[in-house]
mmCIF file of C-alpha atoms and ligand atoms in Angstrom:
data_model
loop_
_atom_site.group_PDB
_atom_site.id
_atom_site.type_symbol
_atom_site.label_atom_id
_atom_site.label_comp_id
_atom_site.label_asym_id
_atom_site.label_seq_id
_atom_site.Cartn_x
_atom_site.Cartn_y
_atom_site.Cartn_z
ATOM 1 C CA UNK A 148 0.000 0.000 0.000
ATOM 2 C CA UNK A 149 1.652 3.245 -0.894
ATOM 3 C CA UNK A 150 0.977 6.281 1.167
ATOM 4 C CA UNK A 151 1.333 10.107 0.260
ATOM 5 C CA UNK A 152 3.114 11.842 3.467
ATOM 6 C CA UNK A 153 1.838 15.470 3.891
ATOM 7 C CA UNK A 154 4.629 17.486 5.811
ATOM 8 C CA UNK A 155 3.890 20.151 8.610
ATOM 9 C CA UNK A 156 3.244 23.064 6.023
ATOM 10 C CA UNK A 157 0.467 21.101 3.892
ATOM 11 C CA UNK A 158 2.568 21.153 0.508
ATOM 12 C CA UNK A 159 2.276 17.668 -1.478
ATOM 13 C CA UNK A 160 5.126 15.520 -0.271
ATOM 14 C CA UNK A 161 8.076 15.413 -3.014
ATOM 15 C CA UNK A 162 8.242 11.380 -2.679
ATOM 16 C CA UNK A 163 6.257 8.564 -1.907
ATOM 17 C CA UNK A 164 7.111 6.654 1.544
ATOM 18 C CA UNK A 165 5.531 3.257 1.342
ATOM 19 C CA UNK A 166 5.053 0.928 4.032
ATOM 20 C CA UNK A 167 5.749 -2.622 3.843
ATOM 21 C CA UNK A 168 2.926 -4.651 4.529
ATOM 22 C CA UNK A 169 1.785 -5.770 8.493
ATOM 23 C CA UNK A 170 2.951 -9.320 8.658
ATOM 24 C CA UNK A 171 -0.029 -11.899 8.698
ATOM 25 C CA UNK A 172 0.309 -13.377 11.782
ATOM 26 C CA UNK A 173 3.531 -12.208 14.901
ATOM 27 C CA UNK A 174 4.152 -14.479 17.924
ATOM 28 C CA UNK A 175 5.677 -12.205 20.632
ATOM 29 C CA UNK A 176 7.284 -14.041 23.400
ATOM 30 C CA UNK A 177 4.750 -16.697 23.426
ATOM 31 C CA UNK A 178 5.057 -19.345 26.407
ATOM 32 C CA UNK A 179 3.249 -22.096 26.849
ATOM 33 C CA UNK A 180 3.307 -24.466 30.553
ATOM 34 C CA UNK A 181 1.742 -27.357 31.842
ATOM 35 C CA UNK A 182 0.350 -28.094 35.372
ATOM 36 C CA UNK A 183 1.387 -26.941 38.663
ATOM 37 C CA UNK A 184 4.868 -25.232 39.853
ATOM 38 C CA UNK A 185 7.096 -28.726 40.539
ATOM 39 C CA UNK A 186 4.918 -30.653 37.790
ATOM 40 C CA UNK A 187 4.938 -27.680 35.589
ATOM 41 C CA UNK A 188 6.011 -28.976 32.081
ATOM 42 C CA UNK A 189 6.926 -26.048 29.965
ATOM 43 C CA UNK A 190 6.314 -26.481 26.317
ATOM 44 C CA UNK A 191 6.747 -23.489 24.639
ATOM 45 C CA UNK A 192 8.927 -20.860 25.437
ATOM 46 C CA UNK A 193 9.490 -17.208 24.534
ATOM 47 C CA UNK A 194 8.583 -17.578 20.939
ATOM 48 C CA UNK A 195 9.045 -15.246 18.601
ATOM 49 C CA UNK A 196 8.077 -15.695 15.198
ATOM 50 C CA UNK A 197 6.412 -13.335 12.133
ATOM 51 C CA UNK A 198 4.714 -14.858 9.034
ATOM 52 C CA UNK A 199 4.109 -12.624 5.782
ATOM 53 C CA UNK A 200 0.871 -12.303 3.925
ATOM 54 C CA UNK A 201 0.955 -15.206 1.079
ATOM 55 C CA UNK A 202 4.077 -16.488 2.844
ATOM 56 C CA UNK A 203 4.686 -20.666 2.416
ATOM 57 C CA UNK A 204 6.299 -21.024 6.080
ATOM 58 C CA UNK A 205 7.723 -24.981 7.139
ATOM 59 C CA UNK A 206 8.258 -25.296 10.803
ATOM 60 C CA UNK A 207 10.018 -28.190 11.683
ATOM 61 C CA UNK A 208 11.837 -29.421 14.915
ATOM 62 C CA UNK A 209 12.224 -33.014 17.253
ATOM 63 C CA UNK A 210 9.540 -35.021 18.319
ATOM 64 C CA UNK A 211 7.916 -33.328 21.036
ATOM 65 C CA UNK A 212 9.355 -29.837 21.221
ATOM 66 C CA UNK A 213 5.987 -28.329 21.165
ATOM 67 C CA UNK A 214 5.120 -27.673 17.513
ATOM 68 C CA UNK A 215 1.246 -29.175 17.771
ATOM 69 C CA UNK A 216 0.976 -27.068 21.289
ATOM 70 C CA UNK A 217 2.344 -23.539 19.386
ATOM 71 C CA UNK A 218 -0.253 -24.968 16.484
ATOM 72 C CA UNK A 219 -3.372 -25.128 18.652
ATOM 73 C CA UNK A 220 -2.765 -21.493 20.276
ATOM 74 C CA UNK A 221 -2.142 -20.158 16.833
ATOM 75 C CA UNK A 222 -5.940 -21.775 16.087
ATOM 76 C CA UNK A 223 -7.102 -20.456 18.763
ATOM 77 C CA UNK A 224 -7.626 -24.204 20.556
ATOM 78 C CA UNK A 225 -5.634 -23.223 23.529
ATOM 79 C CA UNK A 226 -4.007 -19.855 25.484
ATOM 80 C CA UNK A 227 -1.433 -18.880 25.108
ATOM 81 C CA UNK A 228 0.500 -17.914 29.036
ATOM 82 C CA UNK A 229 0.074 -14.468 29.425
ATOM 83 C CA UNK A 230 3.681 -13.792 29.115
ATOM 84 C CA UNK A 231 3.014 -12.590 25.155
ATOM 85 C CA UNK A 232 1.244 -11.796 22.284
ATOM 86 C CA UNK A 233 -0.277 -13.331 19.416
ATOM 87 C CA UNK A 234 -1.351 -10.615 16.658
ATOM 88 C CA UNK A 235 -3.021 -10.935 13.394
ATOM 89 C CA UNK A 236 -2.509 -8.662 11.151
ATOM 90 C CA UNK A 237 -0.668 -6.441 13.515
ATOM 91 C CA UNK A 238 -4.120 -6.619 16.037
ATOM 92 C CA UNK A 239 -3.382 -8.336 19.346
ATOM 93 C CA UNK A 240 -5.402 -11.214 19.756
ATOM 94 C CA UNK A 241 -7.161 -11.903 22.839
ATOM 95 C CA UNK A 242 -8.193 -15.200 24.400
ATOM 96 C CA UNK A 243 -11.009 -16.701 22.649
ATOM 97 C CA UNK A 244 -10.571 -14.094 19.549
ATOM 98 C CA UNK A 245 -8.446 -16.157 17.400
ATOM 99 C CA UNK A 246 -10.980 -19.198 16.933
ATOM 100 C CA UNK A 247 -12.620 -19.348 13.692
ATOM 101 C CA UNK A 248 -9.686 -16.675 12.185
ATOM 102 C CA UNK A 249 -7.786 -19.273 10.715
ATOM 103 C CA UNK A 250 -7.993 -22.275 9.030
ATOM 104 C CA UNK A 251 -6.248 -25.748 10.284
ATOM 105 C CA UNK A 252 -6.234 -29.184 9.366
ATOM 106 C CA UNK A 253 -5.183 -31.074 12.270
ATOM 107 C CA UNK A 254 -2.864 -34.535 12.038
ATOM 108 C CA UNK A 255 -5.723 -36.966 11.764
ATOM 109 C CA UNK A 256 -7.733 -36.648 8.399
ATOM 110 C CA UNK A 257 -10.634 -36.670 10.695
ATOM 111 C CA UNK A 258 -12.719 -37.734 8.044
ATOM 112 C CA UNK A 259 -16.257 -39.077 9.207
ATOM 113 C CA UNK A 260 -16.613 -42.403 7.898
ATOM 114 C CA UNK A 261 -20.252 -42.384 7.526
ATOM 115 C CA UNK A 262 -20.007 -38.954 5.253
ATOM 116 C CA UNK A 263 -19.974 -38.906 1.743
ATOM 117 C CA UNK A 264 -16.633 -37.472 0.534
ATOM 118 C CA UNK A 265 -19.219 -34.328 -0.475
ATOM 119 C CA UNK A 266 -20.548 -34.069 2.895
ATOM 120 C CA UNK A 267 -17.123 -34.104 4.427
ATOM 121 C CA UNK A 268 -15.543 -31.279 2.425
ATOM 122 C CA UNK A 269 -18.769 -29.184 3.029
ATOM 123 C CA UNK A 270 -18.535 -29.828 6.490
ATOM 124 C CA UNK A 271 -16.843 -26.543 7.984
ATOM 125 C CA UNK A 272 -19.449 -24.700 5.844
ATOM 126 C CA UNK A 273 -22.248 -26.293 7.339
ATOM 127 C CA UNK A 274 -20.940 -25.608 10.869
ATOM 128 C CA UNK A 275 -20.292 -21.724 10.042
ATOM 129 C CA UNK A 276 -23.855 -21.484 9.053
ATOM 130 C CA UNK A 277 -23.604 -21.727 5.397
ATOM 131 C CA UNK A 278 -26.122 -22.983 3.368
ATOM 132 C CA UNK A 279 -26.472 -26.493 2.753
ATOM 133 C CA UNK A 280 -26.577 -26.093 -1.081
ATOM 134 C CA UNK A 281 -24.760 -23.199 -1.192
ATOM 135 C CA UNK A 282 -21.632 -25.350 1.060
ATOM 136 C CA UNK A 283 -22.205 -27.755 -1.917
ATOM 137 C CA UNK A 284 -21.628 -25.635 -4.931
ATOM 138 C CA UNK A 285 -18.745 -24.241 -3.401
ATOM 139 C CA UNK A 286 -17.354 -27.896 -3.025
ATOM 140 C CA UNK A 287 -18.348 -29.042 -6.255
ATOM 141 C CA UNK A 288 -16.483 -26.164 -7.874
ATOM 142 C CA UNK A 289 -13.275 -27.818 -6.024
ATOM 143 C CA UNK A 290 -13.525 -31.168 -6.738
ATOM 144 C CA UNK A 291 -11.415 -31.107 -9.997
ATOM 145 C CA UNK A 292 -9.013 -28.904 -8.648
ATOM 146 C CA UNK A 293 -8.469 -31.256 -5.710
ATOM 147 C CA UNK A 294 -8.063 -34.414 -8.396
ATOM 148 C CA UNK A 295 -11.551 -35.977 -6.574
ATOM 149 C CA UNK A 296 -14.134 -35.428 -9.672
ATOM 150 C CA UNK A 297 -16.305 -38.885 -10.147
ATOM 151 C CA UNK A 298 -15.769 -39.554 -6.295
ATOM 152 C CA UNK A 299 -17.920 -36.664 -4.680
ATOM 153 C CA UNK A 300 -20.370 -39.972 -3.511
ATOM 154 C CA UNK A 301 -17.725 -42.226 -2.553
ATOM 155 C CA UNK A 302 -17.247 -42.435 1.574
ATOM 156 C CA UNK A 303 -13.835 -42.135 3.055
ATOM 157 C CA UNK A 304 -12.883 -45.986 3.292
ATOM 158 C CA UNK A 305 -12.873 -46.047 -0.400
ATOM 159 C CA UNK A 306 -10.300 -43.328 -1.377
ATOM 160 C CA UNK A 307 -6.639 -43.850 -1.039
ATOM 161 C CA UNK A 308 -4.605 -42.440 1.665
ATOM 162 C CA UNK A 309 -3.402 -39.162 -1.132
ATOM 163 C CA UNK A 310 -6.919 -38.985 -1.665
ATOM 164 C CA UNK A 311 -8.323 -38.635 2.098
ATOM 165 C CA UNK A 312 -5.574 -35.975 2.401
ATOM 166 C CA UNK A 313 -6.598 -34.497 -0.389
ATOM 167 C CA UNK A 314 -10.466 -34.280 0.960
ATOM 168 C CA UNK A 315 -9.231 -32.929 4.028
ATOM 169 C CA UNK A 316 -7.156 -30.203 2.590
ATOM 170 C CA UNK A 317 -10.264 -29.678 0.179
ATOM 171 C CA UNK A 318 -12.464 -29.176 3.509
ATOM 172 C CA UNK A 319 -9.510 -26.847 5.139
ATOM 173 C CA UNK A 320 -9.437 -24.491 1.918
ATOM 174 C CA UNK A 321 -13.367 -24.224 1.526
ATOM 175 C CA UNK A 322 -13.156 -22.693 5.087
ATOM 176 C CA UNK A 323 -12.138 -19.568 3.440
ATOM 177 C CA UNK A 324 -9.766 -17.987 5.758
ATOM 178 C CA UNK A 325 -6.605 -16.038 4.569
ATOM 179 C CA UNK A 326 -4.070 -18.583 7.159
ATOM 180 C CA UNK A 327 -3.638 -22.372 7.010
ATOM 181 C CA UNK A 328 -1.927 -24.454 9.388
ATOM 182 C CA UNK A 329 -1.317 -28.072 7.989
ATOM 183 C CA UNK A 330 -0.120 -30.182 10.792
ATOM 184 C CA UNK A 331 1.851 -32.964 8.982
ATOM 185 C CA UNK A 332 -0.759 -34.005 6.174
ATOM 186 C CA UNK A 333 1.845 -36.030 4.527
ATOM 187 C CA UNK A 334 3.032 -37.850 7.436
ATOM 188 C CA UNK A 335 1.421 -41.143 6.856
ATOM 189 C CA UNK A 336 1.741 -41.062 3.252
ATOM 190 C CA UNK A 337 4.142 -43.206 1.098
ATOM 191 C CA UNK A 338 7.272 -41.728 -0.515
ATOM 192 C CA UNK A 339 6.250 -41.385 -4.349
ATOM 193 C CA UNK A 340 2.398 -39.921 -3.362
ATOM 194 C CA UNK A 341 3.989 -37.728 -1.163
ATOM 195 C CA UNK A 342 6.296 -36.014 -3.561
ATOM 196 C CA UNK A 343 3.061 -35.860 -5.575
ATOM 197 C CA UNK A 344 1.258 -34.418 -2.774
ATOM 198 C CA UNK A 345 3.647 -31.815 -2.249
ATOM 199 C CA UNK A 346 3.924 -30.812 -5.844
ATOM 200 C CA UNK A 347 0.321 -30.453 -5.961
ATOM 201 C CA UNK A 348 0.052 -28.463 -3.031
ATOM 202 C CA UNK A 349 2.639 -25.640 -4.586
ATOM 203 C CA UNK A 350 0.502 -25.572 -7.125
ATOM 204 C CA UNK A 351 -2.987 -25.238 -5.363
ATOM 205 C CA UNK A 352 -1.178 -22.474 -3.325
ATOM 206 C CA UNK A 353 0.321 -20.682 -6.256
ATOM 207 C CA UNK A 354 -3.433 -19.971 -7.157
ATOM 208 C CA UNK A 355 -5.293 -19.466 -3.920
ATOM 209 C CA UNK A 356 -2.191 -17.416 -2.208
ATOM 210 C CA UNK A 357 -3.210 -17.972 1.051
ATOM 211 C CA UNK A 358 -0.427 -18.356 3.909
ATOM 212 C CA UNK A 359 0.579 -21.082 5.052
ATOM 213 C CA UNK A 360 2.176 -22.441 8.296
ATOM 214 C CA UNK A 361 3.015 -26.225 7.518
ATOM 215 C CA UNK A 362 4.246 -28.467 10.652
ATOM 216 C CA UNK A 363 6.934 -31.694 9.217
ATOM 217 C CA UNK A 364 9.354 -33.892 10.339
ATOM 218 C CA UNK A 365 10.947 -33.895 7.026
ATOM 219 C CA UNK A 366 13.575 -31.488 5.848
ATOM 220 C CA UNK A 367 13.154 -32.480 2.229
ATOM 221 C CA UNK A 368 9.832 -31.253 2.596
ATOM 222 C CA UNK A 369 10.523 -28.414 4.783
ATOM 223 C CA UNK A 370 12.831 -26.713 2.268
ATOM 224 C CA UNK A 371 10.763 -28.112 -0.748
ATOM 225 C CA UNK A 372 7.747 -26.349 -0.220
ATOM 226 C CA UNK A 373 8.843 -23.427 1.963
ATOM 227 C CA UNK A 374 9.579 -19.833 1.925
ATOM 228 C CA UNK A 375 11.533 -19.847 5.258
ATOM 229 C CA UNK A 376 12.120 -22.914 7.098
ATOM 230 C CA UNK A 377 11.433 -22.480 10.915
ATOM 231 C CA UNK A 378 13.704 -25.057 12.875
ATOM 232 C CA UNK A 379 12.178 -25.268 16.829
ATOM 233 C CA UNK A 380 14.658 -26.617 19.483
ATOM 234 C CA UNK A 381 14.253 -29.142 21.862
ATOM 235 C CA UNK A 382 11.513 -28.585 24.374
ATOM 236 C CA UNK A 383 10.772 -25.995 25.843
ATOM 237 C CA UNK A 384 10.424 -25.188 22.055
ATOM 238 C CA UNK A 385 11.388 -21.752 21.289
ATOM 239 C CA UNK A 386 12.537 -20.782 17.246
ATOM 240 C CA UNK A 387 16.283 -21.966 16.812
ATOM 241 C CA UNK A 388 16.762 -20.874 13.651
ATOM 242 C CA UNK A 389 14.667 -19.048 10.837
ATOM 243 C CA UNK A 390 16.093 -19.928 7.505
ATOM 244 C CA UNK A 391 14.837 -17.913 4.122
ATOM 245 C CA UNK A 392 14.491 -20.539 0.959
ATOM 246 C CA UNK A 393 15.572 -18.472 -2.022
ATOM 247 C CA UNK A 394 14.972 -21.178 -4.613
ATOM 248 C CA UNK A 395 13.013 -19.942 -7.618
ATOM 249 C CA UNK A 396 9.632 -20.985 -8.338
ATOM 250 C CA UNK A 397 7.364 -22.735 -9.559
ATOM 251 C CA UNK A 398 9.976 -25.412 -7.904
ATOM 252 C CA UNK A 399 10.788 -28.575 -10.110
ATOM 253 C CA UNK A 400 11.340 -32.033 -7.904
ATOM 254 C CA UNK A 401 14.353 -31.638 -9.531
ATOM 255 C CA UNK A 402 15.712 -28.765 -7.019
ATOM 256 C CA UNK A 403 16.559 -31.333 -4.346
ATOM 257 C CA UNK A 404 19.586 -32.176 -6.135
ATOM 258 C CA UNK A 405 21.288 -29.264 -6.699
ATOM 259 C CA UNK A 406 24.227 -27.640 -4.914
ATOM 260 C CA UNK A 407 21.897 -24.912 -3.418
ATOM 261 C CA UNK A 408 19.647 -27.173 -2.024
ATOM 262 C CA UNK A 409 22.552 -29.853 -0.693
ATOM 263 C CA UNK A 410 24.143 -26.948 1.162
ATOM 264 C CA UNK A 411 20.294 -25.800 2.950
ATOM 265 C CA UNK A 412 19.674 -28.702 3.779
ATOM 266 C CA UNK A 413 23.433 -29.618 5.277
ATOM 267 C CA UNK A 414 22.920 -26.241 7.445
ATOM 268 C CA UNK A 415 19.399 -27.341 8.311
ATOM 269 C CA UNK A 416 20.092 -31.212 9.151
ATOM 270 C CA UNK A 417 23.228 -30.062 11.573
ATOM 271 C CA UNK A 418 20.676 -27.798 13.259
ATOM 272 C CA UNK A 419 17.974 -30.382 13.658
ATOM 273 C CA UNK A 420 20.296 -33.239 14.586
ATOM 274 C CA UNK A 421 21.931 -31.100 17.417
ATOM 275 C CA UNK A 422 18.484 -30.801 18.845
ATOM 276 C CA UNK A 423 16.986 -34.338 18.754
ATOM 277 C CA UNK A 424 20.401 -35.420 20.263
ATOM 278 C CA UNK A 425 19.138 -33.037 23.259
ATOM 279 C CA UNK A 426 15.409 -35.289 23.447
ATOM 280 C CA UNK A 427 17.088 -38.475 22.829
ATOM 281 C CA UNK A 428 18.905 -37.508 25.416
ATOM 282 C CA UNK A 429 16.951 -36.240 28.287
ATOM 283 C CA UNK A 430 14.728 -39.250 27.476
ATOM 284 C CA UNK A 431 17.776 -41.490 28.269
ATOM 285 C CA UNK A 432 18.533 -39.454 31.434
ATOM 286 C CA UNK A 433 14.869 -40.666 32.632
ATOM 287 C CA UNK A 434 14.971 -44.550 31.751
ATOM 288 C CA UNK A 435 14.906 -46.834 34.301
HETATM 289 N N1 LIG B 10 -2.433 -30.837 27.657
HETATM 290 C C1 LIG B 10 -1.189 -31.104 28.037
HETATM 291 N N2 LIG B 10 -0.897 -31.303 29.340
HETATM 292 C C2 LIG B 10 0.362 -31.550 29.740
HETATM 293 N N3 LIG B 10 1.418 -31.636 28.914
HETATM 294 C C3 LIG B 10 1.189 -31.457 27.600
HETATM 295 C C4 LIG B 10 -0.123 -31.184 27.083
HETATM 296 N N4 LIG B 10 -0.040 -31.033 25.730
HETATM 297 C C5 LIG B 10 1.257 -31.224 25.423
HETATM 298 N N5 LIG B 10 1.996 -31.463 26.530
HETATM 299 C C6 LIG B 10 3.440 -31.688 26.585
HETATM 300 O O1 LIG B 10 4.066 -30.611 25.908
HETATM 301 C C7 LIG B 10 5.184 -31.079 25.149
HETATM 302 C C8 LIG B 10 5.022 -30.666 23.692
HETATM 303 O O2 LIG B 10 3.984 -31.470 23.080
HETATM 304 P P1 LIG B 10 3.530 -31.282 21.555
HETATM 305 O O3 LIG B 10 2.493 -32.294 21.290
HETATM 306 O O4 LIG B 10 3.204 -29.854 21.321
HETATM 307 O O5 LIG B 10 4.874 -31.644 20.774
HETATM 308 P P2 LIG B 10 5.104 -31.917 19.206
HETATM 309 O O6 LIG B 10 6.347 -31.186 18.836
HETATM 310 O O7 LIG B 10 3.877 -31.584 18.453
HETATM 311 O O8 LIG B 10 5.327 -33.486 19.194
HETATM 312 P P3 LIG B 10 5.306 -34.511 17.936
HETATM 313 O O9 LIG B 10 6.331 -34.013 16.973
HETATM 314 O O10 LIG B 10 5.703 -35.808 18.555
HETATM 315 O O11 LIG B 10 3.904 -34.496 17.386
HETATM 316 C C9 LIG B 10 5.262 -32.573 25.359
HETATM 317 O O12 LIG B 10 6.199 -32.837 26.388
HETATM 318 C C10 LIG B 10 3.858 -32.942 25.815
HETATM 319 O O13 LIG B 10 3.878 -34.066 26.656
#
C-alpha cells in the first residue's frame, strides 16, 4: 500500500514513503506451561516468530518440542500464558478471539466415515452457518481442482490415503480464511504420493495465495515447499533458527539435487540433529 506523506506546512510531499505490509500473523514471546509449579512442564517458550501475507512457512523441529501445542494457540484451541502476544494482522489477539480466524487441518484426516466425501468437504461450511446447497456448490467447484471429480459420492474408506488428504485439505481451503496451518498431512503417506502431494500443493497455493504455516518432520519437505524454514529446538520449544528458501519458483522435484539445495539442507540437518540429540537424550537421562 503506498501512502502520500503530507509534511507540517500542507505542501504535497516530493516522494512517496511506502510501508511494507503488516505481517499476517507475529508471535511475541509466546510461552506455553503445563500443570502446577514442581509438575509444571513447559512447552513453549518465549517464541518469537512473524509470518508474511501469502508467505509458504515450514516449521520443523524433534519429536515433542511443542510444535502441535504452538499450532493449537495459533488456532485459537488453547491460550497462550500471558507472558506474550499473538497478533493478526498487527491486532493483538485476545483469548477466545483467534478461533474461527484461521484455518487448520489437524494430524488426523478426521474424516467421518459415515459422510460422503461431499458431505465431508462441506462440512466446515455447514458448521459456520452456510447454506447447505450453497456449502455444496462451493465444493463441487473444487472437486477437480483437488483431483476428486467422479468420487464426490464415494465415503472415506474407499479413497486412497493421497486422496483422504486431499479431501481434508479440500475441507480446510473451503473454510475460506486467509491462514492455514497443515499439521503434517503427509506424514502417513508413502514416498512417491507424497512427492506428488507436495507438488500439488505448490501448485494449489500458487493460485489461492493464502499463507501457510506447515508443521513436518521432514527437511526435504521443509525446504521443498517453503519460503523460510522455521527449525524449533528441543523442548521448551522456542525458534532456533529461521532460515529464508531463495529457490526460484514454480519449484521442479528436480531442485533437491542441486548444490543450493545440498548446502540448505546440510545447514538445516546439523541444526535439527543437534536438537533431537538433546530429546534423545533427556529421554535417556529418565529410563529406568
Ligand atoms: N495438555 C497437556 N498437558 C500436559 N502436557 C502437555 C499437554 N499437551 C502437550 N503437553 C506436553 O508438551 C510437550 C510438547 O507437546 P507437543 O504435542 O506440542 O509436541 P510436538 O512437537 O507436536 O510433538 P510430535 O512431533 O511428537 O507431534 C510434550 O512434552 C507434551 O507431553
Amino acid at each position: 500500500m503506498m501512502h502520500a506523506r503530507l509534511p507540517h506546512g500542507g505542501a504535497p510531499a516530493t516522494r512517496l514513503d511506502t510501508h511494507p505490509p503488516l505481517p499476517h500473523l507475529q508471535l511475541v514471546n509466546v510461552w506455553k506451561r503445563f500443570g502446577e509449579a514442581s509438575r509444571q512442564t513447559v512447552a513453549v517458550s518465549k517464541v518469537d516468530l512473524s509470518i508474511e501475507p501469502g508467505e509458504f512457512v515450514t516449521l520443523i523441529g524433534p519429536s515433542g518440542c511443542g510444535k502441535s501445542t504452538l499450532f493449537n494457540m495459533i488456532a485459537g484451541l488453547l491460550p497462550p500464558d500471558p507472558d506474550g502476544s499473538i497478533l493478526l494482522s498487527g491486532k493483538p489477539q485476545r483469548d477466545g478471539e483467534l478461533l474461527g480466524k484461521i484455518a487448520f487441518m489437524p494430524q488426523k484426516d478426521l474424516l467421518f466415515p459415515w459422510r460422503t466425501v461431499l458431505d465431508n468437504a462441506t462440512l466446515a461450511l455447514e458448521v459456520e452457518g452456510v447454506p447447505r446447497r450453497r456449502a455444496r456448490e462451493k465444493a463441487m467447484a473444487l472437486f477437480p481442482e483437488f483431483g476428486l471429480k467422479g468420487f464426490e459420492t464415494h465415503y472415506p474408506h474407499q479413497l486412497s490415503g493421497g486422496m483422504r488428504q486431499r479431501v481434508a485439505l479440500m475441507r480446510t481451503f473451503l473454510f475460506e480464511r486467509d491462514m492455514i496451518l497443515l499439521d503434517e498431512p503427509f506424514g502417513a503417506l508413502d514416498a512417491l504420493t507424497r512427492a506428488m502431494m507436495q507438488r500439488w500443493l505448490l501448485d494449489i497455493w500458487a493460485r489461492h495465495r493464502r499463507t501457510v504455516l506447515f508443521i513436518t518432520h521432514d527437511i526435504d519437505e521443509a525446504i521443498f515447499l517453503g519460503d523460510k524454514v522455521v527449525v524449533m529446538s528441543a523442548r521448551p520449544g522456542s525458534i532456533k533458527l529461521a532460515e529464508p528458501i531463495h529457490l526460484p519458483r514454480p519449484r521442479d522435484p528436480s531442485v533437491v539435487t542441486t548444490p543450493e539445495f545440498i548446502e540448505i539442507k546440510r545447514r538445516l540437518l546439523a541444526s535439527v540433529e543437534e536438537e533431537s540429540l538433546k530429546t534423545f537424550g533427556a529421554a535417556g537421562e529418565t529410563a529406568p
